[in-house]
Amino acid sequence: MLPTASIQSHTSVSDSTRHDFSMPNTSRITLPKGLSHDIVTRISALKDEPSWMRDHRHAGYTLFTQKPLPSWGPDLHTIDFDEITYFSRATDAPAEAWENLPDTIKETYNRIGVPEHEKAWLSGVSAQYESEVVYGSLKKELAEQGVIFCDMDTALREHPSLVQKYFGTLVPASDNTFAALNTAVWSGGSFIYVPPGVQIALPVQAYFRINAERFGQFERTLIIADKDSSVHYVEGCTAPTYTTASLHAAVVEIFIHDGATVRYTTVQNWSTNIYNLVTKRARADRNATMEWIDCNIGSGVTMKYPTVILAGDGARGTTTSLAIAGAGQHIDAGAKMIHRAPHTTSHIVSKSICAGGGISTYRGLIDVSSEAHEATSFTRCDALLLDDHSTSTTYPTTKTGGNTTHTAHEASIEKLDAAMLLYAMSRGLDEIAARSMMVNGFISDITKEIPLEYAVELHRLIHMEMEKTIG
């Protein structure tokens, strides 16, 4: 029997934004709610998948029914798995032009602004609506160089041997409860392959939208950067606010071969009825670099710990993260750096802001094996509390297996400085503007790392939160 209960919707920094709207349900196919081997079989059949993937799915479902929910972090026993819809197909196939999308979906992405982003600063776009990708594009010159950027369902059909080689090797179904769930019911997500030596100058973006109520979105993303290549992948996530719970449980696997670089930027602005439970892991080979930029603004509950396995000599991993927790929100996030080779380096910077009784938790791991001679790691966690009712907690763990390791950890927690606030107001700013300026200064090393369009939206959300904190 699967765990049952529900989550309530709360007001947060992501409410009342231009992303908080819903459209009529015009899905082509929607499977009954609840999960079983029959539902898993039907998902695989609808996608006409090879037998090896169908077997993966059933093994994942069996593990899901056997694995317990995490005993640490936010309470997840309130998820009602039997009330969730696990698959809904919005269109018959991905469109190659925005104008070919159904009107409701086209209006959704127009209101969010994704088509404008594609024209202005992107090399390619993938747009997922409910369970599957409904639109995909890639600049012609990149396709001619052998770059592959498509949804995972297309990749499984058109590049089966490449998918089978990597799928589930970094995040197997046995890894955790929600990796098992994703393996069973995954749908959509992004597939990227960058050939040796190809440098993609502009980012590629994926946009994930949940529109339906009591819905589960389970995209699977697989990125392969071959030797001496580079790519910047950006994902955005939104959903309308409902009073019932939805579930987002994605899995991301990234392989960075010798000398390659991958940057993965997430700006998550889920509504607060969403459980956001994500497993993200990368493997960096010799002299490879993995960069996570992770911004968690919305959701009622988030549990996410981007990981880098530093597997090759000289590999580098960085995580720069932001958590903003408002009323009724618990953001439990962090980073893991697994040093498995000599001369590897890792760098983690985590910023959190709490208001209205929100809870933020940093949960991190630095694990250095005895083979990782001259490994270096640095972690800094900074928290800003905007009232007396919010909570910020840090749980760092460091494991070292040798005597040539260099590790450092710094942490700070503070409130808005009353004297600085008064000074800013004396220079002509009202209290809302003064608070916004100070908070934006606190996260400046985050916003400079994300695309301008997202930084502008982030500043606007912070201004809205400052309005709420002073009534």
Coordinates of C-alpha atoms in Angstrom, one line a residue:
M1 CA 0.0 0.0 0.0
L2 CA 1.4 3.4 -1.0
P3 CA 1.6 6.3 1.6
T4 CA -1.4 8.7 1.6
A5 CA -2.4 12.2 2.7
S6 CA -2.2 15.7 1.2
I7 CA -0.4 19.0 1.2
Q8 CA -2.0 22.4 1.6
S9 CA -1.2 25.4 -0.7
H10 CA 0.4 28.4 1.0
T11 CA 1.3 31.9 0.0
S12 CA 4.9 32.3 -1.0
V13 CA 7.3 34.4 -3.0
S14 CA 6.2 32.7 -6.2
D15 CA 2.4 33.5 -5.9
S16 CA 0.7 36.2 -7.8
T17 CA 3.4 36.2 -10.5
R18 CA 2.9 36.1 -14.2
H19 CA 3.5 32.3 -14.0
D20 CA 0.6 31.6 -11.7
F21 CA -2.3 30.8 -14.2
S22 CA -3.9 27.6 -15.5
M23 CA -5.3 26.7 -18.9
P24 CA -8.2 24.4 -19.8
N25 CA -7.2 20.7 -20.0
T26 CA -7.1 19.7 -23.7
S27 CA -4.9 16.6 -23.3
R28 CA -5.0 13.9 -26.0
I29 CA -4.5 11.0 -23.6
T30 CA -4.6 10.9 -19.8
L31 CA -4.1 7.7 -17.8
P32 CA -6.2 7.0 -14.7
K33 CA -4.7 8.3 -11.4
G34 CA -2.7 5.9 -9.2
L35 CA 0.3 3.7 -9.9
S36 CA 0.6 0.0 -10.7
H37 CA 2.5 -2.3 -13.0
D38 CA -0.4 -1.9 -15.5
I39 CA 0.1 1.9 -15.6
V40 CA 3.8 1.4 -16.1
T41 CA 3.1 -1.0 -19.0
R42 CA 0.6 1.4 -20.6
I43 CA 3.1 4.3 -20.4
S44 CA 5.8 2.2 -22.1
A45 CA 3.3 0.9 -24.8
L46 CA 2.1 4.5 -25.6
K47 CA 5.7 5.4 -26.3
D48 CA 6.4 2.2 -28.2
E49 CA 9.6 1.6 -26.3
P50 CA 12.1 -1.3 -26.6
S51 CA 11.8 -4.2 -24.2
W52 CA 14.9 -3.2 -22.3
M53 CA 13.4 0.1 -21.3
R54 CA 10.1 -1.5 -20.4
D55 CA 12.0 -3.9 -18.1
H56 CA 13.8 -1.0 -16.5
R57 CA 10.5 0.6 -15.8
H58 CA 9.0 -2.4 -14.1
A59 CA 12.1 -3.0 -12.0
G60 CA 11.9 0.7 -10.9
Y61 CA 8.3 0.3 -9.9
T62 CA 9.1 -2.8 -7.8
L63 CA 11.9 -1.0 -6.0
F64 CA 9.6 2.0 -5.4
T65 CA 7.0 -0.1 -3.7
Q66 CA 9.8 -1.6 -1.5
K67 CA 11.8 1.5 -0.6
P68 CA 10.9 3.7 2.4
L69 CA 10.5 7.4 2.2
P70 CA 13.5 9.4 3.6
S71 CA 13.5 9.5 7.4
W72 CA 15.4 12.9 7.4
G73 CA 14.4 16.3 6.1
P74 CA 10.9 17.4 5.4
D75 CA 8.0 15.1 6.2
L76 CA 7.0 13.4 2.9
H77 CA 4.4 11.1 4.4
T78 CA 1.8 13.6 3.4
I79 CA 2.2 12.7 -0.3
D80 CA -0.8 10.9 -1.6
F81 CA 0.7 8.7 -4.4
D82 CA -2.7 7.1 -5.2
E83 CA -4.3 10.5 -6.1
I84 CA -1.7 11.5 -8.6
T85 CA -2.0 11.3 -12.4
Y86 CA 1.3 9.8 -13.8
F87 CA 0.9 10.4 -17.5
S88 CA -0.9 12.9 -19.7
R89 CA -0.1 13.6 -23.4
A90 CA -0.9 17.1 -24.5
T91 CA 0.0 16.9 -28.2
D92 CA 0.5 14.1 -30.7
A93 CA 4.1 15.0 -31.4
P94 CA 6.6 17.9 -30.7
A95 CA 6.0 20.9 -32.9
E96 CA 8.9 22.5 -34.9
A97 CA 7.2 26.0 -34.8
W98 CA 5.4 27.7 -32.0
E99 CA 2.4 28.6 -34.3
N100 CA 1.7 24.8 -34.8
L101 CA 1.0 24.3 -31.1
P102 CA -2.6 24.1 -29.8
D103 CA -3.9 27.6 -28.8
T104 CA -3.9 26.9 -25.0
I105 CA -0.3 25.7 -25.0
K106 CA 0.9 28.4 -27.3
E107 CA -0.7 31.0 -25.1
T108 CA 0.9 29.5 -22.0
Y109 CA 4.4 29.8 -23.5
N110 CA 3.7 33.3 -24.9
R111 CA 2.6 34.5 -21.5
I112 CA 5.7 33.1 -19.9
G113 CA 7.9 34.6 -22.7
V114 CA 9.8 31.5 -23.9
P115 CA 9.5 32.2 -27.6
E116 CA 11.1 35.6 -27.1
H117 CA 13.9 34.1 -25.1
E118 CA 14.6 31.6 -28.0
K119 CA 14.9 34.5 -30.5
A120 CA 17.1 36.7 -28.2
W121 CA 19.7 34.5 -26.5
L122 CA 19.3 30.8 -27.0
S123 CA 20.9 28.1 -29.2
G124 CA 17.9 25.8 -28.8
V125 CA 14.7 25.3 -26.8
S126 CA 12.7 22.4 -25.5
A127 CA 9.3 22.9 -23.9
Q128 CA 7.6 20.3 -21.9
Y129 CA 3.9 20.5 -21.0
E130 CA 2.6 17.9 -18.5
S131 CA 4.3 14.6 -19.4
E132 CA 5.9 15.2 -22.8
V133 CA 7.8 17.8 -24.8
V134 CA 5.5 19.7 -27.1
Y135 CA 8.1 21.9 -28.9
G136 CA 11.8 21.6 -29.8
S137 CA 14.4 23.5 -31.8
L138 CA 18.1 23.7 -32.4
K139 CA 20.1 26.1 -34.4
K140 CA 21.0 24.6 -37.8
E141 CA 24.7 25.2 -37.6
L142 CA 24.9 23.2 -34.3
A143 CA 22.9 20.3 -35.8
E144 CA 25.4 20.3 -38.8
Q145 CA 28.3 20.0 -36.2
G146 CA 26.7 16.8 -34.8
V147 CA 25.0 18.3 -31.7
I148 CA 21.9 16.5 -30.6
F149 CA 19.3 18.3 -28.5
C150 CA 15.9 16.7 -28.3
D151 CA 13.5 15.2 -25.8
M152 CA 14.4 11.9 -24.2
D153 CA 11.5 10.1 -25.9
T154 CA 12.8 11.1 -29.3
A155 CA 16.4 10.2 -28.2
L156 CA 15.3 6.7 -27.2
R157 CA 13.7 6.2 -30.7
E158 CA 16.5 7.8 -32.8
H159 CA 19.6 7.1 -30.7
P160 CA 18.8 3.9 -28.7
S161 CA 22.3 2.6 -28.3
L162 CA 23.6 6.0 -27.0
V163 CA 20.7 6.2 -24.5
Q164 CA 21.1 2.6 -23.4
K165 CA 24.9 3.1 -22.8
Y166 CA 24.3 5.9 -20.3
F167 CA 20.8 5.6 -18.9
G168 CA 20.7 4.8 -15.2
T169 CA 24.4 4.3 -14.8
L170 CA 24.9 7.4 -12.6
V171 CA 21.4 7.4 -11.0
P172 CA 20.2 3.8 -10.9
A173 CA 16.7 3.0 -9.8
S174 CA 18.1 1.6 -6.6
D175 CA 19.6 4.9 -5.6
N176 CA 16.6 6.3 -3.7
T177 CA 12.8 6.1 -3.6
F178 CA 12.2 8.9 -6.1
A179 CA 14.9 7.7 -8.5
A180 CA 13.0 4.4 -8.5
L181 CA 9.7 6.2 -9.1
N182 CA 11.2 8.2 -12.0
T183 CA 12.7 5.1 -13.6
A184 CA 9.2 3.6 -13.5
V185 CA 7.2 6.5 -15.0
W186 CA 9.7 8.9 -16.6
S187 CA 8.5 10.9 -19.5
G188 CA 10.0 13.8 -21.5
G189 CA 13.1 15.6 -20.3
S190 CA 16.1 16.6 -22.4
F191 CA 18.8 14.6 -24.2
I192 CA 22.0 16.4 -25.2
Y193 CA 25.1 15.1 -27.0
V194 CA 27.9 17.5 -27.8
P195 CA 30.6 16.0 -30.1
P196 CA 34.3 16.3 -29.3
G197 CA 35.7 19.8 -29.5
V198 CA 32.3 21.5 -30.2
Q199 CA 31.8 24.7 -28.1
I200 CA 28.2 25.8 -27.9
A201 CA 28.4 29.6 -27.4
L202 CA 24.8 30.3 -26.4
P203 CA 22.7 28.3 -23.8
V204 CA 20.1 25.8 -24.7
Q205 CA 17.0 25.9 -22.6
A206 CA 14.3 23.5 -21.4
Y207 CA 11.1 24.7 -19.9
F208 CA 8.9 22.5 -17.7
R209 CA 5.3 23.3 -17.1
I210 CA 2.7 21.5 -15.0
N211 CA -0.8 22.7 -15.8
A212 CA -3.1 20.0 -14.4
E213 CA -4.1 19.5 -10.8
R214 CA -2.9 16.5 -8.8
F215 CA -0.3 15.8 -11.4
G216 CA 3.1 14.1 -11.4
Q217 CA 5.9 15.3 -13.8
F218 CA 8.9 12.9 -14.1
E219 CA 11.2 14.2 -16.8
R220 CA 14.5 12.4 -17.3
T221 CA 17.5 14.4 -18.6
L222 CA 20.7 13.0 -20.0
I223 CA 23.6 15.2 -21.0
I224 CA 26.8 13.9 -22.6
A225 CA 29.7 16.3 -23.3
D226 CA 32.3 14.6 -25.3
K227 CA 36.1 15.4 -25.1
D228 CA 36.9 19.1 -25.0
S229 CA 33.4 20.3 -25.7
S230 CA 31.2 22.7 -23.7
V231 CA 27.5 23.4 -23.2
H232 CA 25.3 25.6 -20.9
Y233 CA 21.9 24.1 -20.2
V234 CA 19.2 26.2 -18.6
E235 CA 15.9 24.9 -17.2
G236 CA 12.9 26.8 -15.9
C237 CA 10.0 25.3 -14.0
T238 CA 6.5 26.7 -13.2
A239 CA 3.0 25.6 -12.3
P240 CA -0.3 27.3 -11.3
T241 CA -1.3 27.2 -7.6
Y242 CA -3.9 24.6 -6.6
T243 CA -5.1 23.6 -3.1
T244 CA -4.2 20.0 -3.9
A245 CA -0.7 18.5 -4.2
S246 CA 1.3 17.7 -7.3
L247 CA 4.7 16.0 -7.5
H248 CA 7.8 16.8 -9.5
A249 CA 10.4 14.0 -9.3
A250 CA 13.0 14.4 -12.0
V251 CA 16.3 12.6 -12.6
V252 CA 19.3 14.3 -14.2
E253 CA 22.5 12.4 -15.3
I254 CA 25.4 14.3 -16.8
F255 CA 28.7 12.9 -18.2
I256 CA 31.6 15.3 -18.8
H257 CA 34.4 13.6 -20.6
D258 CA 38.1 14.7 -20.6
G259 CA 38.5 18.5 -20.9
A260 CA 34.8 19.2 -21.4
T261 CA 32.7 21.7 -19.5
V262 CA 29.0 21.7 -18.6
R263 CA 27.1 24.4 -16.8
Y264 CA 23.6 23.5 -15.6
T265 CA 21.4 26.4 -14.5
T266 CA 18.0 25.9 -12.8
V267 CA 15.6 28.6 -11.9
Q268 CA 12.7 26.7 -10.1
N269 CA 9.6 28.8 -9.5
W270 CA 7.1 26.0 -8.8
S271 CA 3.8 26.9 -7.0
T272 CA 3.6 26.0 -3.3
N273 CA 1.4 22.9 -3.8
I274 CA 4.3 21.2 -5.5
Y275 CA 6.6 18.6 -3.9
N276 CA 9.9 19.0 -5.7
L277 CA 12.0 15.9 -5.1
V278 CA 14.9 15.7 -7.6
T279 CA 18.0 13.7 -8.1
K280 CA 20.8 15.4 -10.0
R281 CA 24.3 13.8 -10.5
A282 CA 27.3 14.5 -12.8
R283 CA 30.5 12.7 -13.4
A284 CA 33.6 14.7 -14.4
D285 CA 36.5 13.0 -16.0
R286 CA 40.1 14.2 -16.4
N287 CA 40.4 18.0 -16.4
A288 CA 36.6 18.2 -16.9
T289 CA 34.4 20.9 -15.2
M290 CA 30.9 20.7 -13.9
E291 CA 29.1 23.8 -12.8
W292 CA 25.7 23.8 -11.0
I293 CA 23.7 27.0 -10.7
D294 CA 20.7 26.1 -8.6
C295 CA 18.0 28.7 -7.7
N296 CA 15.0 27.3 -5.6
I297 CA 12.3 29.9 -5.2
G298 CA 9.0 28.1 -5.1
S299 CA 7.5 24.7 -4.1
G300 CA 6.0 23.7 -0.8
V301 CA 8.8 21.2 -0.2
T302 CA 12.1 20.9 -2.1
M303 CA 14.7 18.2 -1.6
K304 CA 17.6 18.5 -4.0
Y305 CA 21.3 18.0 -3.7
P306 CA 23.2 18.4 -7.0
T307 CA 26.2 16.1 -7.0
V308 CA 29.5 15.9 -8.8
I309 CA 31.6 12.8 -8.9
L310 CA 35.2 14.1 -9.6
A311 CA 36.4 10.9 -11.2
G312 CA 39.4 12.1 -13.3
D313 CA 42.7 13.8 -12.4
G314 CA 42.2 17.5 -12.2
A315 CA 38.4 17.5 -12.4
R316 CA 36.6 20.5 -11.1
G317 CA 33.1 20.9 -9.6
T318 CA 31.2 24.0 -8.4
T319 CA 27.8 24.6 -7.0
T320 CA 26.3 28.0 -6.5
S321 CA 22.8 27.8 -5.0
L322 CA 20.0 30.0 -3.7
A323 CA 17.0 29.0 -1.6
I324 CA 14.2 31.4 -0.8
A325 CA 11.6 30.1 1.7
G326 CA 8.4 31.9 2.4
A327 CA 5.4 31.0 4.5
G328 CA 4.7 27.3 4.5
Q329 CA 7.8 26.4 2.5
H330 CA 10.6 24.1 3.4
I331 CA 13.6 24.2 1.1
D332 CA 16.0 21.3 1.9
A333 CA 18.8 21.6 -0.6
G334 CA 22.6 21.6 -0.8
A335 CA 25.4 19.9 -2.8
K336 CA 27.6 16.9 -2.8
M337 CA 31.2 16.7 -4.1
I338 CA 32.7 13.2 -4.3
H339 CA 36.5 13.4 -4.9
R340 CA 37.8 10.2 -6.4
A341 CA 40.9 11.3 -8.2
P342 CA 44.1 13.4 -7.5
H343 CA 44.2 17.2 -7.9
T344 CA 40.4 17.5 -7.9
T345 CA 38.8 20.7 -6.7
S346 CA 35.3 21.6 -5.5
H347 CA 33.7 24.9 -4.5
I348 CA 30.3 25.4 -3.0
V349 CA 28.5 28.6 -2.3
S350 CA 25.0 28.4 -0.7
K351 CA 22.7 31.4 0.0
S352 CA 19.3 31.2 1.7
I353 CA 16.7 33.8 2.5
C354 CA 13.8 33.0 4.9
A355 CA 10.6 35.0 5.6
G356 CA 7.2 34.5 7.0
G357 CA 8.2 31.4 9.0
G358 CA 9.8 29.7 6.0
I359 CA 12.4 27.0 6.6
S360 CA 15.7 26.5 4.7
T361 CA 18.1 23.7 5.2
Y362 CA 21.6 23.3 3.7
R363 CA 22.5 19.6 3.5
G364 CA 26.0 19.0 2.0
L365 CA 28.6 16.3 1.6
I366 CA 32.3 16.5 0.9
D367 CA 33.7 13.0 0.4
V368 CA 37.4 12.6 -0.4
S369 CA 38.8 9.1 -1.0
S370 CA 42.3 8.1 -0.1
E371 CA 43.2 8.1 -3.9
A372 CA 42.3 11.8 -4.2
H373 CA 45.8 13.2 -3.4
E374 CA 46.0 17.0 -3.1
A375 CA 42.3 17.4 -3.4
T376 CA 40.9 20.8 -2.4
S377 CA 37.4 21.7 -1.3
F378 CA 35.7 24.9 0.0
T379 CA 32.2 25.4 1.2
R380 CA 30.4 28.7 2.3
C381 CA 26.9 28.8 3.6
D382 CA 25.2 32.2 4.2
A383 CA 21.7 32.6 5.6
L384 CA 19.5 35.8 5.8
L385 CA 16.5 35.8 8.1
L386 CA 13.9 38.5 7.5
D387 CA 11.8 37.9 10.7
D388 CA 11.9 36.1 14.0
H389 CA 9.8 33.2 12.9
S390 CA 11.9 31.8 10.1
T391 CA 14.5 29.0 10.4
S392 CA 17.8 28.3 8.7
T393 CA 19.8 25.2 9.5
T394 CA 23.1 23.8 8.1
Y395 CA 24.1 20.1 8.0
P396 CA 27.6 19.9 6.5
T397 CA 29.4 16.5 6.4
T398 CA 33.0 16.1 5.5
K399 CA 34.8 12.7 5.0
T400 CA 38.5 12.5 4.1
G401 CA 40.5 9.4 3.5
G402 CA 44.0 10.9 3.1
N403 CA 46.4 13.4 4.7
T404 CA 46.9 15.6 1.7
T405 CA 43.4 16.9 1.5
H406 CA 42.6 20.6 1.9
T407 CA 39.1 21.4 3.0
A408 CA 37.4 24.5 4.4
H409 CA 33.9 25.4 5.5
E410 CA 32.5 28.8 6.4
A411 CA 28.9 29.7 7.5
S412 CA 27.1 32.8 8.6
I413 CA 23.6 33.7 9.6
E414 CA 22.3 37.3 9.9
K415 CA 19.2 39.5 9.8
L416 CA 18.8 42.7 7.8
D417 CA 21.0 45.3 9.4
A418 CA 18.7 47.9 11.0
A419 CA 21.3 50.7 10.8
M420 CA 22.0 50.0 7.1
L421 CA 18.2 49.9 6.4
L422 CA 17.8 53.3 8.2
Y423 CA 20.7 54.8 6.2
A424 CA 19.2 53.6 2.9
M425 CA 15.9 55.1 3.7
S426 CA 17.5 58.4 4.7
R427 CA 18.9 58.5 1.1
G428 CA 15.4 58.6 -0.3
L429 CA 14.3 55.0 -0.6
D430 CA 11.1 53.7 0.9
E431 CA 11.3 50.7 3.2
I432 CA 10.3 48.2 0.5
A433 CA 12.9 49.4 -1.9
A434 CA 15.6 49.6 0.8
R435 CA 14.9 46.0 1.9
S436 CA 14.9 44.8 -1.7
M437 CA 18.3 46.5 -2.3
M438 CA 19.9 44.9 0.7
V439 CA 18.5 41.4 -0.1
N440 CA 19.7 41.7 -3.8
G441 CA 23.1 42.7 -2.5
F442 CA 23.1 39.6 -0.4
I443 CA 22.6 37.3 -3.4
S444 CA 24.6 39.3 -5.9
D445 CA 27.1 36.5 -6.5
I446 CA 24.2 34.3 -7.5
T447 CA 22.4 36.6 -9.8
K448 CA 25.5 37.5 -11.8
E449 CA 25.8 33.8 -12.7
I450 CA 22.2 33.4 -14.2
P451 CA 20.9 34.7 -17.5
L452 CA 19.7 38.3 -17.4
E453 CA 16.0 37.4 -18.0
Y454 CA 16.0 35.2 -14.9
A455 CA 17.9 37.7 -12.8
V456 CA 15.3 40.4 -13.6
E457 CA 12.5 38.0 -12.6
L458 CA 14.3 37.1 -9.4
H459 CA 14.7 40.7 -8.4
R460 CA 11.0 41.3 -9.0
L461 CA 10.0 38.3 -6.8
I462 CA 12.2 39.6 -4.0
H463 CA 10.6 43.0 -4.2
M464 CA 7.2 41.4 -3.9
E465 CA 8.3 39.4 -0.9
M466 CA 9.6 42.7 0.8
E467 CA 6.1 44.1 0.3
K468 CA 4.6 41.2 2.2
T469 CA 7.1 41.2 5.0
I470 CA 6.1 44.8 6.0
G471 CA 2.4 44.3 5.5

